[in-house]
Every structure is written in structure tokens, then in C-alpha cells.
XYZ file of C-alpha atoms in Angstrom:
339
model
C 0.000 0.000 0.000
C 2.733 2.476 0.976
C 4.762 1.675 -2.137
C 1.711 2.308 -4.339
C 0.975 5.587 -2.551
C 4.542 6.793 -2.936
C 4.453 6.004 -6.642
C 1.362 8.203 -6.998
C 2.731 11.141 -5.004
C 6.027 10.945 -6.897
C 4.000 11.509 -10.072
C 2.371 14.590 -8.529
C 5.656 16.040 -7.282
C 7.290 15.459 -10.649
C 4.390 17.268 -12.297
C 5.032 20.196 -9.928
C 8.607 20.473 -11.152
C 10.301 18.513 -8.364
C 12.892 15.828 -9.069
C 12.290 12.886 -6.728
C 14.736 10.169 -5.785
C 13.566 7.220 -3.693
C 16.528 6.318 -1.501
C 15.962 2.559 -1.748
C 13.495 0.356 -3.597
C 13.687 -2.700 -1.305
C 10.308 -2.314 0.352
C 10.488 -5.723 2.069
C 13.109 -4.617 4.567
C 11.801 -3.541 8.018
C 14.196 -0.593 7.989
C 11.974 1.031 5.396
C 8.997 1.452 7.691
C 9.831 5.133 7.116
C 11.047 5.394 3.488
C 13.282 8.274 2.501
C 12.846 10.560 -0.488
C 15.201 13.253 -1.720
C 13.423 16.161 -3.394
C 15.329 18.565 -5.619
C 14.637 21.593 -7.769
C 17.696 23.055 -9.452
C 20.308 23.660 -6.712
C 17.893 23.209 -3.801
C 17.498 19.724 -2.344
C 16.161 18.183 0.846
C 15.810 14.676 2.240
C 12.356 13.738 3.575
C 11.120 10.814 5.639
C 7.669 9.531 4.636
C 5.045 9.357 7.403
C 1.472 8.091 7.144
C 0.238 10.193 10.065
C 2.270 12.922 11.777
C 0.079 12.858 14.876
C 0.568 9.199 15.810
C 3.949 8.299 14.389
C 7.311 9.080 15.898
C 9.349 11.228 13.549
C 12.713 9.505 13.054
C 15.701 11.523 14.128
C 19.069 11.920 12.505
C 20.243 12.366 8.940
C 18.610 15.829 8.875
C 15.535 14.416 7.137
C 12.339 16.455 7.368
C 8.960 14.720 7.763
C 6.710 14.454 4.703
C 3.162 13.338 5.453
C 1.796 11.104 2.691
C -1.870 10.137 2.944
C -4.634 8.968 0.653
C -6.549 12.231 1.082
C -5.955 15.297 3.259
C -9.020 17.503 3.663
C -8.745 21.270 4.039
C -9.116 21.181 7.836
C -6.216 18.747 8.150
C -4.215 20.751 5.619
C -4.654 23.972 7.611
C -3.385 22.204 10.714
C -0.344 20.824 8.915
C 0.477 24.218 7.393
C 0.147 25.882 10.799
C 2.749 23.424 12.119
C 4.881 23.928 8.991
C 4.578 20.220 8.199
C 5.144 19.213 4.598
C 2.461 16.985 3.091
C 1.134 15.513 -0.138
C -1.833 13.243 -0.826
C -2.922 10.975 -3.660
C -5.295 13.643 -4.999
C -2.348 16.000 -5.509
C -2.910 18.423 -2.625
C 0.530 19.409 -1.398
C 2.481 21.749 0.855
C 6.239 21.487 0.281
C 8.833 24.000 1.441
C 12.621 23.744 1.429
C 15.226 26.318 0.472
C 13.542 28.708 -1.953
C 11.101 26.029 -3.122
C 7.471 26.675 -2.227
C 4.585 24.500 -3.404
C 1.030 24.943 -2.128
C -1.677 23.077 -4.037
C -5.208 23.099 -2.613
C -8.686 21.988 -3.565
C -7.748 18.771 -5.368
C -10.392 16.092 -5.077
C -10.014 12.350 -4.787
C -10.100 10.856 -8.260
C -12.893 8.422 -9.021
C -11.258 7.354 -12.243
C -10.595 3.725 -12.939
C -7.177 2.435 -11.782
C -5.697 2.352 -15.270
C -6.202 6.115 -15.478
C -4.553 7.155 -12.245
C -1.698 8.770 -14.163
C -4.206 11.253 -15.568
C -4.711 12.743 -12.104
C -1.085 13.875 -12.247
C -1.494 15.469 -15.657
C -0.581 12.407 -17.692
C -3.242 10.607 -19.708
C -3.710 6.860 -19.887
C -1.711 6.919 -23.126
C 1.161 8.716 -21.395
C 0.399 12.171 -22.837
C 1.544 15.071 -20.661
C -1.341 17.535 -20.436
C 1.069 20.246 -19.250
C 3.732 19.908 -21.915
C 5.131 23.166 -23.288
C 2.842 23.286 -26.328
C -0.295 22.099 -24.549
C 0.407 24.646 -21.815
C 0.039 27.359 -24.458
C -3.473 26.212 -25.199
C -4.332 25.847 -21.503
C -3.194 29.439 -20.924
C -5.618 30.720 -23.566
C -8.501 28.581 -22.285
C -7.992 29.702 -18.687
C -7.482 33.359 -19.565
C -10.514 33.875 -21.799
C -13.469 31.755 -20.586
C -15.379 31.938 -23.879
C -12.517 30.426 -25.919
C -13.687 26.784 -25.470
C -16.819 27.707 -27.438
C -14.831 28.916 -30.462
C -13.929 26.737 -33.428
C -10.896 24.460 -33.288
C -9.171 26.610 -35.903
C -9.787 29.809 -33.905
C -8.481 28.175 -30.725
C -5.435 26.980 -32.648
C -4.740 30.497 -33.923
C -5.142 32.146 -30.510
C -2.813 29.693 -28.742
C -0.204 29.317 -31.479
C -0.470 25.532 -31.744
C -1.478 23.284 -34.613
C -5.104 22.416 -35.288
C -4.324 18.759 -34.625
C -2.745 19.458 -31.233
C -5.608 21.779 -30.260
C -8.192 19.133 -31.102
C -6.252 16.401 -29.298
C -5.813 18.542 -26.174
C -9.497 19.483 -26.013
C -10.446 15.805 -26.227
C -7.945 15.038 -23.468
C -9.461 17.772 -21.281
C -12.922 16.288 -21.799
C -11.661 12.801 -20.986
C -10.091 14.078 -17.778
C -13.284 15.991 -16.888
C -11.733 19.446 -17.173
C -13.980 20.395 -20.107
C -17.718 19.822 -20.408
C -19.057 17.687 -23.243
C -21.775 18.865 -25.601
C -22.853 22.248 -26.980
C -21.369 25.334 -25.326
C -18.361 23.598 -23.722
C -16.803 25.262 -20.702
C -13.843 24.601 -18.452
C -14.511 22.680 -15.250
C -12.407 22.586 -12.069
C -10.559 25.668 -13.278
C -8.733 26.257 -10.006
C -7.280 22.753 -10.036
C -6.274 23.055 -13.680
C -4.762 26.520 -13.200
C -2.761 25.530 -10.114
C -1.230 22.609 -11.997
C -0.484 24.875 -14.956
C 1.234 27.399 -12.665
C 3.257 24.678 -10.922
C 4.541 23.239 -14.191
C 5.004 26.599 -15.940
C 8.618 27.282 -14.767
C 9.799 23.894 -16.036
C 7.633 23.271 -19.085
C 6.467 26.399 -20.895
C 8.659 29.219 -19.525
C 12.042 27.849 -20.718
C 10.680 27.597 -24.275
C 9.654 31.268 -24.302
C 13.056 32.835 -23.562
C 14.419 34.919 -26.451
C 17.101 37.181 -24.952
C 18.414 38.424 -21.599
C 20.199 41.712 -20.872
C 21.124 44.048 -18.063
C 19.902 47.598 -17.650
C 20.886 50.235 -15.109
C 17.264 51.381 -15.112
C 15.044 48.379 -15.872
C 11.949 50.398 -15.030
C 12.623 52.797 -17.911
C 12.133 51.430 -21.390
C 11.007 52.508 -24.806
C 8.225 50.433 -26.376
C 9.600 49.560 -29.788
C 6.949 47.111 -30.901
C 3.184 47.588 -30.749
C 2.689 44.081 -29.378
C 5.253 44.450 -26.543
C 3.693 43.641 -23.143
C 5.195 43.463 -19.651
C 4.816 40.784 -16.987
C 6.021 39.794 -13.536
C 6.920 42.621 -11.188
C 7.081 45.018 -14.135
C 3.301 44.667 -14.427
C 2.713 45.782 -10.831
C 4.694 48.999 -10.312
C 2.108 50.150 -7.765
C 2.893 47.136 -5.544
C 6.581 46.641 -6.247
C 9.581 48.761 -7.073
C 10.652 46.624 -10.033
C 14.302 45.630 -10.150
C 13.738 43.485 -13.245
C 11.924 43.889 -16.531
C 10.090 41.032 -18.226
C 8.699 41.791 -21.682
C 6.867 39.625 -24.178
C 7.219 40.332 -27.901
C 6.181 38.473 -31.027
C 9.659 38.945 -32.466
C 12.864 40.343 -30.963
C 14.959 42.825 -32.943
C 18.434 44.032 -31.837
C 17.221 47.630 -32.092
C 15.164 47.074 -28.925
C 18.360 46.505 -26.951
C 20.263 49.359 -28.610
C 17.624 52.044 -28.033
C 16.981 50.915 -24.447
C 20.728 50.603 -23.714
C 20.411 46.990 -22.696
C 23.747 45.159 -22.566
C 24.870 41.574 -22.278
C 25.734 40.554 -18.742
C 26.183 37.422 -16.638
C 23.568 38.795 -14.247
C 20.671 39.967 -16.435
C 17.677 41.887 -15.153
C 15.878 42.323 -18.483
C 14.182 39.233 -19.895
C 12.702 39.163 -23.390
C 10.228 36.364 -24.055
C 8.130 35.172 -26.948
C 4.531 36.312 -27.022
C 3.089 33.066 -28.360
C -0.606 33.888 -28.074
C -2.860 36.160 -30.095
C -5.060 38.538 -28.135
C -8.693 37.928 -29.118
C -9.233 41.692 -29.228
C -12.160 41.410 -31.585
C -13.948 39.237 -29.019
C -12.546 40.340 -25.666
C -14.460 43.179 -24.013
C -11.628 43.784 -21.542
C -9.292 46.675 -22.342
C -5.567 45.998 -21.840
C -4.252 46.932 -18.417
C -1.415 49.449 -18.536
C 1.775 49.389 -16.469
C 3.509 52.676 -17.121
C 3.649 53.164 -20.880
C 3.202 49.500 -21.805
C 0.244 47.116 -21.626
C 0.581 44.065 -19.399
C 0.158 40.447 -20.346
C -2.994 38.768 -18.970
C -3.025 38.433 -15.189
C -2.846 34.633 -15.426
C 0.656 34.960 -16.878
C 1.636 37.814 -14.536
C 0.718 35.561 -11.605
C 2.724 32.628 -12.993
C 5.783 34.805 -13.658
C 5.645 36.291 -10.154
C 5.618 32.849 -8.533
C 8.254 31.497 -10.915
C 10.665 34.262 -9.856
C 11.288 32.498 -6.544
C 11.526 35.862 -4.749
C 9.464 36.266 -1.540
C 8.435 39.839 -2.385
C 7.125 38.772 -5.785
C 5.296 35.823 -4.244
C 3.614 38.207 -1.819
C 2.575 40.405 -4.730
C 1.144 37.322 -6.454
C -1.046 36.631 -3.425
C -2.323 40.218 -3.471
C -3.028 39.987 -7.195
C -4.855 36.698 -6.649
C -7.241 38.339 -4.190
C -8.036 41.450 -6.237
C -7.788 40.594 -9.925
C -11.203 39.724 -11.378
C -9.867 37.067 -13.727
C -7.924 35.276 -10.988
C -10.807 35.561 -8.524
C -13.045 33.862 -11.092
C -10.570 31.023 -11.578
C -9.906 30.399 -7.890
C -13.625 30.355 -7.084
C -14.457 27.819 -9.777
């Protein structure tokens, strides 16, 4: 039972961008009553000891291993108690609270899957056929679906155009979403369990989609001052919230980078960049969207779904705090987190 549970939670943690190493696979040995896992993200790593129940089990000492509670399902009341005690946990539904170094994962609201056993991988974002729902290209489509709620009702070709993916991939992904009960079936389809879907998208964003979007990186003595050299240039991250943060970095999204952008703005190559140029892969459905672009200084911002993801992906506490404020006050994010 414990081996099966660990296999499931390893899938969830991997989906959240965590590399997991099981210290030993010999589950028949009594010494592994408390199995050990090593979790790692980039340079940060931490050894954890697996516990079924933190309240009744003795936490093993030594080896500097932190406890990680692994249960079939942890309801919100239990989760609040564990968070209050700063206890790391993860359950088979995918709810998780993991902190070590600058790694912070907090996934809430996941429900126990009632899928058949052969589809358990789908609960971690992988379909029965082994398809990763949160791959870089599928994440593009998910971003568009989550950002503009009417998009699922458009034609496949329109959805393909807005998300910058092929018609075939768009159609395949929509079918996968329906199979995994994230998209209603029938006329007027709409996204279901948006909060769950969005939280998984945000967790995987730094390791799936974001690396594929990087175009250039520079350093500027005044990252807050910039000349918009392309009509489609939009800002994200802390640059999109100058009223909350004093931005020390600039993140811009453009359809195509030209060297003139760097020359005019006096951006220079440096080992420690603070200006990040990324590919704007989506097409704004301006002819359909009644929302006017939000401005940050003299540039429009990317949709708040992407601002939120970029803030959390920064790994900086001050940007994470800003993300929490944005989550509570932005209409689009409020809609997603209440669904």
C-alpha cells in the first residue's frame, strides 16, 4: 500500500517540477517502515522521511531528514493544521504543501479521483496513453482557455490560432481535457475545475512552458525605464505591478525580438541579467474580448494569469507576496480560484 501511494505522489511532485529520488526500492526490509525521499529543484534539495500520520507516528531523528506526510486524502481542515505546524504533506489527490530552500509548493482543492485504476496517471497530468497535459505546447493552449473563458466555445481553428499551436494538437488537447473531466461535453463547452487546472499549470510553468519562451536576456541600469519599440510588446512579472513593487527586473513579451530594442533601451549583455525578453506566443482575441488591456507605465501588461505565474516562478518572496495580493483582487484570478 505504501509503495503504491509513494508512486502516486512521486507523479504529482514530478508534475510540480520537483525531481524525486527514492533512496531505496527494497520495500520488504523492516528498515523502510519510514522510506526516505530526496526532493530537488535546481540547486535546492532536501531529504524527507515519509510518514502516514504525523500525529501518531514518531518522527525519526538523525540524517537531517524532514517529515513528509503522505496520505490517501488530506481535507482542508487537516491541511490547515499541517500548514500551521509547517509540516510538509502531499496526498494521492495532488494536494501538497512542500517547502525547502527557496522552493514553495502549495496546491489546494484537489479532489479524490474516481477514475478507474488504469487512469490514475491522468490525475497527475498524464493521460492513460502517457500524454503530458502540461507539456510546453499544450500549456500554451491551456493558458488561452484559462485566460478567456469563452474560448472553449470557439472553433478548433480559432483556438489553434489564438494559442499558437497546430489544429491537430488543439483538437487532441481538447479531447484530453474532456476525458479528464476538465472540459464539459456537448454544446457550449466550458472549463470545469478551473482552479485545479490553473494551479497545476502554474506549478509546471517554470519547467515546461517558460524555458521555451526565452528569447534574450540583458542588463539595464534602469530596468523600469524602457522605450516600447513594438506595438505588441507587453510586460509581466513585477514590471506589471509597479504600484505594488519597485521593479528591479523587466520582463517583456514580444512576437519577435529585434536588436534595435536593446540598442535604443541601452540593454547590454551581462552574466547577471535583469531584463528578460520572451516570446509572445498567443494572439489577443481583441475582436472578441471586451476587456481593455491593463497598462503598467507606458506598456500594456500580459494577462493576469501569466503575470501571476511569472511572479511565482521568480522564486523571490516579495514577488510571491505580490502574487497573493493579485490573486485576491484581480477579477480574472478571482473567477478562476472560485471555480
